[in-house]
Amino acid sequence: MSVSGEVTGTGPLKATIQVPDGVKVSWNQLLIGQLPLDTITAQPFTGAKIESSQKFKVLNKTAFAEFNKFMLKEREFTWHLEGIASVEAAGLNLQGIVLSKDVTMGGMQNFPSVKIDSFNAPAEHPDGGIEIEINSTLGNPSPINVELGDLVFDVEYLGHIVGEVGATGVTLVSGDNKLDLKGRLIPQNSTEALAAVGDLFSKFITGQNATTSVIAKSVRPNNESAPISWLQSAFVGTKLSVVLQGGKDLKIISSVDINALDLQFNNENPYIPMASSSSLTAGFSIPFGFPLEMKQISQQITMFDGDKELASLGSPFTAATGDSKSGKIETSFAPTPFKVAKGSEELFDDFSKRLTLEKSVSLKMKGVANSIAKTPVGEVEIQGIEFEVQTTLPGIQGLKTKPAVVNSLVVTGGTAENMLIKLSVTLFNPSNVKISMGDVIFDLLFQDQPMGKVIMENFVLDRGENNVNVIAQFGPKGDEANKAGRELLDNFIIGKSNTVGIKGSAQSTPIAPLQKALAALELTTTMPGLKSPKPIIEQARFAIGLNTIFDSKGTASIDAFNPFDTTIKFLNIKSNIQVKDDEIGNIDQDLSADPVIIPSGKTVTTKDFDLNLKISGAAIKSLFDSLAGNLKTNIAATIGVAIGDFVTEIDYSQNDVPTSLGKGAGQ
């Protein structure tokens, strides 16, 4: 035992003081040991410094252990020293002087100043659990120095032993002591203990302090020595309160990529669509080196358009994959309300429009994530991981990155207002956003004139290629629109393709946040012409009577084919019949009282129409040719038709119609 002290109040004489048998040391009226003292030489008035290193003889191990426990915990302690001294001064030698002295010294106060300078968890521990390294400073307020040796502590948090650490070759000196502790967080089996470990990590990652307890477990001179019983008894159970300071400026989540986003709108709550994602990737890192594997993640996210709050969503715990080695988390979230912030409705309208038209849109995402992760100590929940990142959604680009293609077109019928056409259309969405819009209606245009409406029922714009079933209502209104519409219909019937426009408007949807977006959509596509296996007029027949040469009257009929997928009716027909460039007759017949009804895909021979012949050399020659079966006529007709309940006129021309001469009245 080393003793440093001083002797004061020695007077004007130099003196030599000896305590041959040393002093007996008592504490709390318990004799604990005997301490030899070196000879003390005191100078006049200045006293003497005591620097002595002697073996302290423990006389009562139990009492000495109790004393050490007291010294470790309390502010101060008092030793009572007793012995027999001799003093030699000024030639005199005085023997048998009784030495009885109380000496008060500072205790260690349970080491009130323990500071963790650094904390690291660099790897999985070979014995299981997580390797930890703690560089700490332990302040000893006592003047007592103690050579301890190797120390082992349990680490307790929230009532659970979560780890163990140790240090080697430790000597506690007065003042600050640097302790390099190494050990591990131990594997846990109980839900409560795992929750404690999760809370410890959560606090560190989120920058919060966590108060732990370090409990002395063992002390021995070295790893191969047995513990010293009195020191072990005094030291074991010593409990130190240690604050693990939270990490500073940690950025755990560095990026979020929404690989797929589904938005499902409804008219009842237009500004609370349901959002889901089948693929969301986050970049992350932890400030430790041990392996961590993500199992589940939950999120509360607020999205900002610029600096303005746009919307928020929360998703419960969902399966996740990824680990600390890859630095990536792959997860998804089930449909959850996407709540547009109060007062941000117009901002969301504009956002929807930009998403529809632009190449990409950016969002700032702020929020809090909670994760359940597999670690070497077990599955732990890490809570409160804050993040703030920018993310980008690819835009729809007005559906113009690839042409809209009409794959098929079928005339299915008509109402009093419109002819009904069923189309299959391919649209390409380059975005990773899928939008369920309900019923949407677009304007159908030809030559910038309104032709009617294009209706997409329960329209879902998916990612990539979309094959959409569309109902077109063809019903132009007004002179200019009717003129353009008639041309469109005529071209369609003769098999000619036409360029048409599909344009949105504010009335395209009743869902408010989609109105600006759909109103900005404007597409062009090619509407294919009618594909028919047969011409509409398969054959024509003339019939003349005895009076034809006098009144130029005859009759005509045709074999008419219906190429549509619905029944059509001929209501009237006006036609001009030519052979080459010579007109030989015309027809002007009102059939409204007895329409020609032609079922879909069928050929019907009409009743006889009144034929007005032009008696000329060409007409006579044509009649003779028809007798021989060699006549080909060119027919240009305007036909009033009813398709379902829709009535319109078509201009139809067909050349080289096989024509024969039949029997008329009087034959």
mmCIF file of C-alpha atoms in Angstrom, residues 243-571:
data_model
loop_
_atom_site.group_PDB
_atom_site.id
_atom_site.type_symbol
_atom_site.label_atom_id
_atom_site.label_comp_id
_atom_site.label_asym_id
_atom_site.label_seq_id
_atom_site.Cartn_x
_atom_site.Cartn_y
_atom_site.Cartn_z
ATOM 1 C CA VAL A 243 -25.204 7.900 -19.983
ATOM 2 C CA LEU A 244 -24.792 6.704 -23.558
ATOM 3 C CA GLN A 245 -25.105 9.858 -25.574
ATOM 4 C CA GLY A 246 -27.124 9.699 -28.762
ATOM 5 C CA GLY A 247 -25.382 9.814 -32.097
ATOM 6 C CA LYS A 248 -24.963 13.234 -33.630
ATOM 7 C CA ASP A 249 -26.263 14.172 -37.075
ATOM 8 C CA LEU A 250 -26.788 10.573 -38.137
ATOM 9 C CA LYS A 251 -28.462 10.106 -41.502
ATOM 10 C CA ILE A 252 -29.764 6.569 -41.510
ATOM 11 C CA ILE A 253 -32.036 6.777 -44.580
ATOM 12 C CA SER A 254 -30.263 8.507 -47.454
ATOM 13 C CA SER A 255 -32.690 7.984 -50.320
ATOM 14 C CA VAL A 256 -36.153 6.731 -51.178
ATOM 15 C CA ASP A 257 -37.110 5.548 -54.659
ATOM 16 C CA ILE A 258 -40.768 4.847 -55.344
ATOM 17 C CA ASN A 259 -40.481 2.191 -58.037
ATOM 18 C CA ALA A 260 -44.242 1.773 -58.285
ATOM 19 C CA LEU A 261 -47.048 3.936 -56.944
ATOM 20 C CA ASP A 262 -50.753 3.178 -57.271
ATOM 21 C CA LEU A 263 -53.304 5.940 -56.708
ATOM 22 C CA GLN A 264 -56.969 5.016 -56.581
ATOM 23 C CA PHE A 265 -59.301 8.018 -56.701
ATOM 24 C CA ASN A 266 -62.953 8.158 -55.782
ATOM 25 C CA ASN A 267 -65.548 10.881 -56.026
ATOM 26 C CA GLU A 268 -66.651 10.601 -52.395
ATOM 27 C CA ASN A 269 -63.237 11.608 -51.014
ATOM 28 C CA PRO A 270 -61.404 13.079 -53.998
ATOM 29 C CA TYR A 271 -58.539 14.458 -51.920
ATOM 30 C CA ILE A 272 -57.980 11.229 -50.011
ATOM 31 C CA PRO A 273 -57.129 8.691 -52.721
ATOM 32 C CA MET A 274 -55.858 5.302 -51.650
ATOM 33 C CA ALA A 275 -52.145 4.876 -52.251
ATOM 34 C CA SER A 276 -50.111 1.690 -52.392
ATOM 35 C CA SER A 277 -46.761 0.548 -53.680
ATOM 36 C CA SER A 278 -45.576 -2.867 -54.736
ATOM 37 C CA SER A 279 -41.952 -1.722 -54.768
ATOM 38 C CA LEU A 280 -40.197 0.918 -52.733
ATOM 39 C CA THR A 281 -36.409 1.079 -52.323
ATOM 40 C CA ALA A 282 -34.569 3.009 -49.636
ATOM 41 C CA GLY A 283 -30.853 3.526 -49.233
ATOM 42 C CA PHE A 284 -29.720 3.242 -45.622
ATOM 43 C CA SER A 285 -26.661 2.871 -43.445
ATOM 44 C CA ILE A 286 -26.113 2.274 -39.751
ATOM 45 C CA PRO A 287 -23.212 3.711 -37.726
ATOM 46 C CA PHE A 288 -22.099 0.206 -36.744
ATOM 47 C CA GLY A 289 -20.382 -2.705 -38.410
ATOM 48 C CA PHE A 290 -22.435 -5.633 -37.167
ATOM 49 C CA PRO A 291 -24.736 -7.344 -39.689
ATOM 50 C CA LEU A 292 -28.342 -6.182 -39.708
ATOM 51 C CA GLU A 293 -31.093 -7.677 -41.854
ATOM 52 C CA MET A 294 -34.366 -5.849 -42.366
ATOM 53 C CA LYS A 295 -37.546 -7.834 -41.746
ATOM 54 C CA GLN A 296 -40.342 -5.267 -41.501
ATOM 55 C CA ILE A 297 -40.741 -1.532 -41.785
ATOM 56 C CA SER A 298 -43.488 0.977 -41.034
ATOM 57 C CA GLN A 299 -43.579 4.593 -42.124
ATOM 58 C CA GLN A 300 -45.243 7.914 -41.509
ATOM 59 C CA ILE A 301 -44.484 10.132 -44.490
ATOM 60 C CA THR A 302 -45.276 13.740 -45.268
ATOM 61 C CA MET A 303 -44.700 14.833 -48.852
ATOM 62 C CA PHE A 304 -43.812 18.356 -49.883
ATOM 63 C CA ASP A 305 -44.056 20.003 -53.284
ATOM 64 C CA GLY A 306 -41.219 22.444 -52.950
ATOM 65 C CA ASP A 307 -41.522 23.782 -49.419
ATOM 66 C CA LYS A 308 -45.284 23.404 -49.227
ATOM 67 C CA GLU A 309 -46.875 20.437 -47.544
ATOM 68 C CA LEU A 310 -48.709 18.353 -50.116
ATOM 69 C CA ALA A 311 -49.970 15.156 -48.522
ATOM 70 C CA SER A 312 -49.250 12.505 -45.943
ATOM 71 C CA LEU A 313 -49.637 8.779 -45.578
ATOM 72 C CA GLY A 314 -48.867 6.139 -43.011
ATOM 73 C CA SER A 315 -48.249 2.473 -43.539
ATOM 74 C CA PRO A 316 -48.187 -0.203 -40.820
ATOM 75 C CA PHE A 317 -45.432 -2.768 -40.541
ATOM 76 C CA THR A 318 -44.874 -4.424 -43.908
ATOM 77 C CA ALA A 319 -42.412 -7.103 -44.955
ATOM 78 C CA ALA A 320 -39.033 -5.755 -46.004
ATOM 79 C CA THR A 321 -35.777 -7.187 -47.309
ATOM 80 C CA GLY A 322 -32.262 -5.840 -47.408
ATOM 81 C CA ASP A 323 -29.269 -5.687 -45.119
ATOM 82 C CA SER A 324 -26.584 -3.374 -43.856
ATOM 83 C CA LYS A 325 -24.075 -4.830 -46.309
ATOM 84 C CA SER A 326 -26.092 -3.884 -49.394
ATOM 85 C CA GLY A 327 -27.356 -0.651 -47.876
ATOM 86 C CA LYS A 328 -30.730 -1.151 -49.533
ATOM 87 C CA ILE A 329 -34.213 -1.827 -48.209
ATOM 88 C CA GLU A 330 -36.858 -3.283 -50.497
ATOM 89 C CA THR A 331 -40.404 -2.977 -49.220
ATOM 90 C CA SER A 332 -43.967 -2.173 -50.211
ATOM 91 C CA PHE A 333 -47.095 -0.878 -48.600
ATOM 92 C CA ALA A 334 -50.731 -1.887 -48.865
ATOM 93 C CA PRO A 335 -53.479 0.583 -49.790
ATOM 94 C CA THR A 336 -53.522 3.417 -47.287
ATOM 95 C CA PRO A 337 -55.174 6.850 -47.347
ATOM 96 C CA PHE A 338 -53.096 9.475 -49.153
ATOM 97 C CA LYS A 339 -54.339 12.547 -47.332
ATOM 98 C CA VAL A 340 -53.919 15.834 -49.149
ATOM 99 C CA ALA A 341 -53.102 18.523 -46.594
ATOM 100 C CA LYS A 342 -55.839 20.988 -45.739
ATOM 101 C CA GLY A 343 -55.390 24.090 -47.856
ATOM 102 C CA SER A 344 -53.182 22.247 -50.378
ATOM 103 C CA GLU A 345 -55.983 21.041 -52.645
ATOM 104 C CA GLU A 346 -55.098 23.446 -55.462
ATOM 105 C CA LEU A 347 -51.425 22.568 -55.060
ATOM 106 C CA PHE A 348 -52.320 18.901 -55.461
ATOM 107 C CA ASP A 349 -54.389 19.713 -58.565
ATOM 108 C CA ASP A 350 -51.308 21.349 -60.096
ATOM 109 C CA PHE A 351 -49.107 18.453 -59.009
ATOM 110 C CA SER A 352 -51.446 15.987 -60.740
ATOM 111 C CA LYS A 353 -51.306 18.093 -63.890
ATOM 112 C CA ARG A 354 -47.500 18.202 -63.867
ATOM 113 C CA LEU A 355 -47.319 14.474 -63.229
ATOM 114 C CA THR A 356 -49.589 13.968 -66.254
ATOM 115 C CA LEU A 357 -47.693 16.264 -68.619
ATOM 116 C CA GLU A 358 -44.057 16.418 -67.576
ATOM 117 C CA LYS A 359 -41.117 14.073 -67.860
ATOM 118 C CA SER A 360 -40.699 13.886 -64.096
ATOM 119 C CA VAL A 361 -41.795 15.542 -60.878
ATOM 120 C CA SER A 362 -39.834 15.897 -57.659
ATOM 121 C CA LEU A 363 -41.084 15.524 -54.124
ATOM 122 C CA LYS A 364 -39.511 16.081 -50.751
ATOM 123 C CA MET A 365 -40.327 13.307 -48.316
ATOM 124 C CA LYS A 366 -40.042 13.816 -44.579
ATOM 125 C CA GLY A 367 -41.067 11.285 -42.048
ATOM 126 C CA VAL A 368 -40.352 8.686 -39.443
ATOM 127 C CA ALA A 369 -39.703 5.009 -40.037
ATOM 128 C CA ASN A 370 -39.739 2.122 -37.603
ATOM 129 C CA SER A 371 -38.030 -1.130 -38.439
ATOM 130 C CA ILE A 372 -37.871 -4.665 -37.167
ATOM 131 C CA ALA A 373 -34.441 -6.035 -37.941
ATOM 132 C CA LYS A 374 -32.620 -9.287 -37.398
ATOM 133 C CA THR A 375 -29.361 -8.739 -35.508
ATOM 134 C CA PRO A 376 -26.879 -11.061 -33.784
ATOM 135 C CA VAL A 377 -28.760 -10.464 -30.500
ATOM 136 C CA GLY A 378 -32.185 -11.249 -32.018
ATOM 137 C CA GLU A 379 -34.956 -9.381 -33.798
ATOM 138 C CA VAL A 380 -35.200 -5.849 -32.443
ATOM 139 C CA GLU A 381 -37.484 -2.946 -33.218
ATOM 140 C CA ILE A 382 -35.706 0.314 -33.959
ATOM 141 C CA GLN A 383 -38.073 3.230 -33.672
ATOM 142 C CA GLY A 384 -38.160 6.862 -34.649
ATOM 143 C CA ILE A 385 -35.764 6.886 -37.607
ATOM 144 C CA GLU A 386 -36.272 10.348 -39.043
ATOM 145 C CA PHE A 387 -35.544 11.060 -42.682
ATOM 146 C CA GLU A 388 -35.749 13.855 -45.200
ATOM 147 C CA VAL A 389 -34.993 13.006 -48.816
ATOM 148 C CA GLN A 390 -35.794 14.117 -52.341
ATOM 149 C CA THR A 391 -37.423 11.614 -54.648
ATOM 150 C CA THR A 392 -38.485 11.774 -58.278
ATOM 151 C CA LEU A 393 -41.486 10.246 -59.991
ATOM 152 C CA PRO A 394 -41.302 9.703 -63.761
ATOM 153 C CA GLY A 395 -44.087 11.649 -65.441
ATOM 154 C CA ILE A 396 -46.783 10.405 -67.802
ATOM 155 C CA GLN A 397 -45.649 12.914 -70.461
ATOM 156 C CA GLY A 398 -49.112 13.408 -71.843
ATOM 157 C CA LEU A 399 -49.206 9.762 -73.023
ATOM 158 C CA LYS A 400 -47.174 10.908 -76.024
ATOM 159 C CA THR A 401 -43.957 8.917 -75.684
ATOM 160 C CA LYS A 402 -45.518 6.277 -77.933
ATOM 161 C CA PRO A 403 -48.402 6.778 -80.370
ATOM 162 C CA ALA A 404 -51.882 5.856 -79.270
ATOM 163 C CA VAL A 405 -52.920 2.922 -81.472
ATOM 164 C CA VAL A 406 -56.453 1.853 -82.356
ATOM 165 C CA ASN A 407 -56.269 -1.934 -82.552
ATOM 166 C CA SER A 408 -59.875 -2.621 -83.499
ATOM 167 C CA LEU A 409 -63.063 -0.742 -84.229
ATOM 168 C CA VAL A 410 -66.571 -2.144 -84.209
ATOM 169 C CA VAL A 411 -69.800 -0.255 -84.899
ATOM 170 C CA THR A 412 -72.180 -1.752 -82.371
ATOM 171 C CA GLY A 413 -75.378 0.278 -82.744
ATOM 172 C CA GLY A 414 -76.760 3.684 -82.071
ATOM 173 C CA THR A 415 -79.056 5.871 -80.067
ATOM 174 C CA ALA A 416 -81.143 8.761 -81.296
ATOM 175 C CA GLU A 417 -78.161 11.029 -80.590
ATOM 176 C CA ASN A 418 -75.088 8.955 -81.367
ATOM 177 C CA MET A 419 -73.659 6.097 -83.315
ATOM 178 C CA LEU A 420 -71.921 3.744 -80.900
ATOM 179 C CA ILE A 421 -68.464 2.454 -81.719
ATOM 180 C CA LYS A 422 -66.458 0.011 -79.636
ATOM 181 C CA LEU A 423 -62.709 0.421 -79.898
ATOM 182 C CA SER A 424 -59.662 -1.265 -78.475
ATOM 183 C CA VAL A 425 -56.910 1.297 -77.981
ATOM 184 C CA THR A 426 -53.310 0.889 -76.820
ATOM 185 C CA LEU A 427 -51.905 3.686 -74.666
ATOM 186 C CA PHE A 428 -48.390 3.755 -73.242
ATOM 187 C CA ASN A 429 -47.694 5.163 -69.790
ATOM 188 C CA PRO A 430 -43.946 5.774 -69.269
ATOM 189 C CA SER A 431 -44.429 6.598 -65.596
ATOM 190 C CA ASN A 432 -44.257 4.197 -62.674
ATOM 191 C CA VAL A 433 -47.510 5.648 -61.367
ATOM 192 C CA LYS A 434 -50.739 3.710 -61.847
ATOM 193 C CA ILE A 435 -53.924 5.765 -61.546
ATOM 194 C CA SER A 436 -57.484 4.493 -61.099
ATOM 195 C CA MET A 437 -59.761 7.300 -62.262
ATOM 196 C CA GLY A 438 -63.262 5.885 -62.538
ATOM 197 C CA ASP A 439 -65.223 6.836 -65.673
ATOM 198 C CA VAL A 440 -63.544 9.450 -67.866
ATOM 199 C CA ILE A 441 -64.881 11.179 -70.967
ATOM 200 C CA PHE A 442 -62.859 12.813 -73.738
ATOM 201 C CA ASP A 443 -63.892 14.845 -76.768
ATOM 202 C CA LEU A 444 -63.496 13.148 -80.159
ATOM 203 C CA LEU A 445 -62.251 15.570 -82.835
ATOM 204 C CA PHE A 446 -61.803 15.454 -86.597
ATOM 205 C CA GLN A 447 -60.495 18.416 -88.527
ATOM 206 C CA ASP A 448 -60.749 20.344 -85.225
ATOM 207 C CA GLN A 449 -64.495 19.737 -85.178
ATOM 208 C CA PRO A 450 -66.262 17.908 -82.340
ATOM 209 C CA MET A 451 -67.437 14.484 -83.448
ATOM 210 C CA GLY A 452 -68.728 13.251 -80.110
ATOM 211 C CA LYS A 453 -67.310 11.657 -76.998
ATOM 212 C CA VAL A 454 -64.850 8.936 -76.101
ATOM 213 C CA ILE A 455 -65.809 7.125 -72.889
ATOM 214 C CA MET A 456 -63.444 4.998 -70.824
ATOM 215 C CA GLU A 457 -65.410 3.223 -68.124
ATOM 216 C CA ASN A 458 -63.615 2.533 -64.837
ATOM 217 C CA PHE A 459 -60.415 3.710 -66.462
ATOM 218 C CA VAL A 460 -57.208 2.451 -64.879
ATOM 219 C CA LEU A 461 -54.023 3.860 -66.379
ATOM 220 C CA ASP A 462 -51.459 1.215 -65.609
ATOM 221 C CA ARG A 463 -47.708 1.378 -65.970
ATOM 222 C CA GLY A 464 -46.389 0.611 -69.426
ATOM 223 C CA GLU A 465 -48.695 -0.618 -72.175
ATOM 224 C CA ASN A 466 -52.432 -0.326 -71.610
ATOM 225 C CA ASN A 467 -55.011 -2.051 -73.814
ATOM 226 C CA VAL A 468 -58.146 -0.059 -73.158
ATOM 227 C CA ASN A 469 -61.709 -0.810 -74.241
ATOM 228 C CA VAL A 470 -63.324 2.444 -75.316
ATOM 229 C CA ILE A 471 -66.837 3.449 -76.294
ATOM 230 C CA ALA A 472 -66.988 6.238 -78.874
ATOM 231 C CA GLN A 473 -70.223 8.170 -79.286
ATOM 232 C CA PHE A 474 -70.267 9.587 -82.816
ATOM 233 C CA GLY A 475 -72.794 12.389 -83.123
ATOM 234 C CA PRO A 476 -71.535 15.654 -84.629
ATOM 235 C CA LYS A 477 -73.678 18.758 -84.075
ATOM 236 C CA GLY A 478 -73.767 21.869 -86.255
ATOM 237 C CA ASP A 479 -73.094 22.464 -89.924
ATOM 238 C CA GLU A 480 -69.295 22.447 -89.791
ATOM 239 C CA ALA A 481 -69.157 19.476 -87.475
ATOM 240 C CA ASN A 482 -71.688 17.559 -89.595
ATOM 241 C CA LYS A 483 -69.689 18.265 -92.711
ATOM 242 C CA ALA A 484 -66.490 16.982 -91.126
ATOM 243 C CA GLY A 485 -68.318 14.053 -89.556
ATOM 244 C CA ARG A 486 -69.798 13.019 -92.876
ATOM 245 C CA GLU A 487 -66.335 13.000 -94.414
ATOM 246 C CA LEU A 488 -64.993 10.937 -91.530
ATOM 247 C CA LEU A 489 -67.804 8.410 -91.863
ATOM 248 C CA ASP A 490 -67.488 8.221 -95.636
ATOM 249 C CA ASN A 491 -63.740 7.642 -95.386
ATOM 250 C CA PHE A 492 -64.280 4.981 -92.764
ATOM 251 C CA ILE A 493 -66.787 3.083 -94.895
ATOM 252 C CA ILE A 494 -64.495 2.961 -97.906
ATOM 253 C CA GLY A 495 -61.631 1.686 -95.738
ATOM 254 C CA LYS A 496 -59.626 4.895 -95.512
ATOM 255 C CA SER A 497 -57.773 5.707 -92.281
ATOM 256 C CA ASN A 498 -58.259 9.080 -90.636
ATOM 257 C CA THR A 499 -56.353 11.107 -88.071
ATOM 258 C CA VAL A 500 -58.571 11.957 -85.124
ATOM 259 C CA GLY A 501 -57.984 13.827 -81.902
ATOM 260 C CA ILE A 502 -58.842 12.866 -78.340
ATOM 261 C CA LYS A 503 -58.953 15.846 -76.032
ATOM 262 C CA GLY A 504 -59.726 16.186 -72.364
ATOM 263 C CA SER A 505 -61.675 18.897 -70.616
ATOM 264 C CA ALA A 506 -62.615 19.968 -67.116
ATOM 265 C CA GLN A 507 -65.742 17.850 -67.588
ATOM 266 C CA SER A 508 -63.729 14.712 -68.316
ATOM 267 C CA THR A 509 -64.101 13.597 -64.704
ATOM 268 C CA PRO A 510 -66.084 14.625 -61.642
ATOM 269 C CA ILE A 511 -62.982 13.982 -59.507
ATOM 270 C CA ALA A 512 -61.653 17.453 -58.760
ATOM 271 C CA PRO A 513 -57.905 16.717 -58.383
ATOM 272 C CA LEU A 514 -57.856 15.063 -61.833
ATOM 273 C CA GLN A 515 -59.737 17.752 -63.742
ATOM 274 C CA LYS A 516 -56.753 19.968 -64.551
ATOM 275 C CA ALA A 517 -54.674 16.945 -65.487
ATOM 276 C CA LEU A 518 -57.236 15.451 -67.863
ATOM 277 C CA ALA A 519 -58.131 18.839 -69.338
ATOM 278 C CA ALA A 520 -54.494 19.163 -70.409
ATOM 279 C CA LEU A 521 -54.450 15.835 -72.259
ATOM 280 C CA GLU A 522 -54.606 16.001 -76.048
ATOM 281 C CA LEU A 523 -53.787 13.008 -78.230
ATOM 282 C CA THR A 524 -53.924 12.187 -81.902
ATOM 283 C CA THR A 525 -54.342 8.729 -83.313
ATOM 284 C CA THR A 526 -55.161 7.028 -86.557
ATOM 285 C CA MET A 527 -58.648 5.608 -86.791
ATOM 286 C CA PRO A 528 -58.485 2.711 -89.242
ATOM 287 C CA GLY A 529 -60.922 2.377 -92.084
ATOM 288 C CA LEU A 530 -63.556 -0.313 -92.243
ATOM 289 C CA LYS A 531 -62.238 -3.713 -93.177
ATOM 290 C CA SER A 532 -64.913 -5.559 -95.124
ATOM 291 C CA PRO A 533 -64.693 -8.894 -96.934
ATOM 292 C CA LYS A 534 -67.193 -7.664 -99.547
ATOM 293 C CA PRO A 535 -68.185 -4.393 -101.136
ATOM 294 C CA ILE A 536 -71.431 -2.901 -99.909
ATOM 295 C CA ILE A 537 -72.966 -3.233 -103.422
ATOM 296 C CA GLU A 538 -72.273 -6.726 -104.655
ATOM 297 C CA GLN A 539 -74.442 -6.584 -107.780
ATOM 298 C CA ALA A 540 -76.953 -4.350 -109.558
ATOM 299 C CA ARG A 541 -79.867 -5.248 -111.814
ATOM 300 C CA PHE A 542 -81.831 -3.205 -114.343
ATOM 301 C CA ALA A 543 -85.304 -4.000 -115.522
ATOM 302 C CA ILE A 544 -87.063 -2.276 -118.445
ATOM 303 C CA GLY A 545 -90.502 -2.570 -119.944
ATOM 304 C CA LEU A 546 -92.183 -1.855 -123.336
ATOM 305 C CA ASN A 547 -92.681 1.745 -122.454
ATOM 306 C CA THR A 548 -89.102 2.390 -121.356
ATOM 307 C CA ILE A 549 -88.121 3.745 -124.756
ATOM 308 C CA PHE A 550 -90.972 6.257 -124.508
ATOM 309 C CA ASP A 551 -90.943 7.251 -120.793
ATOM 310 C CA SER A 552 -87.267 6.446 -119.875
ATOM 311 C CA LYS A 553 -88.480 4.594 -116.839
ATOM 312 C CA GLY A 554 -87.271 1.299 -115.479
ATOM 313 C CA THR A 555 -86.449 -0.334 -112.214
ATOM 314 C CA ALA A 556 -83.265 -1.327 -110.466
ATOM 315 C CA SER A 557 -82.302 -3.401 -107.461
ATOM 316 C CA ILE A 558 -79.055 -4.158 -105.735
ATOM 317 C CA ASP A 559 -77.542 -6.922 -103.632
ATOM 318 C CA ALA A 560 -76.419 -4.919 -100.544
ATOM 319 C CA PHE A 561 -73.935 -6.266 -97.978
ATOM 320 C CA ASN A 562 -73.854 -5.016 -94.361
ATOM 321 C CA PRO A 563 -70.216 -4.864 -93.129
ATOM 322 C CA PHE A 564 -71.159 -3.579 -89.671
ATOM 323 C CA ASP A 565 -71.615 -5.576 -86.482
ATOM 324 C CA THR A 566 -75.144 -4.339 -86.111
ATOM 325 C CA THR A 567 -78.242 -4.219 -88.291
ATOM 326 C CA ILE A 568 -78.544 -1.238 -90.627
ATOM 327 C CA LYS A 569 -81.532 0.161 -92.469
ATOM 328 C CA PHE A 570 -81.607 1.990 -95.779
ATOM 329 C CA LEU A 571 -84.084 4.884 -95.384
#
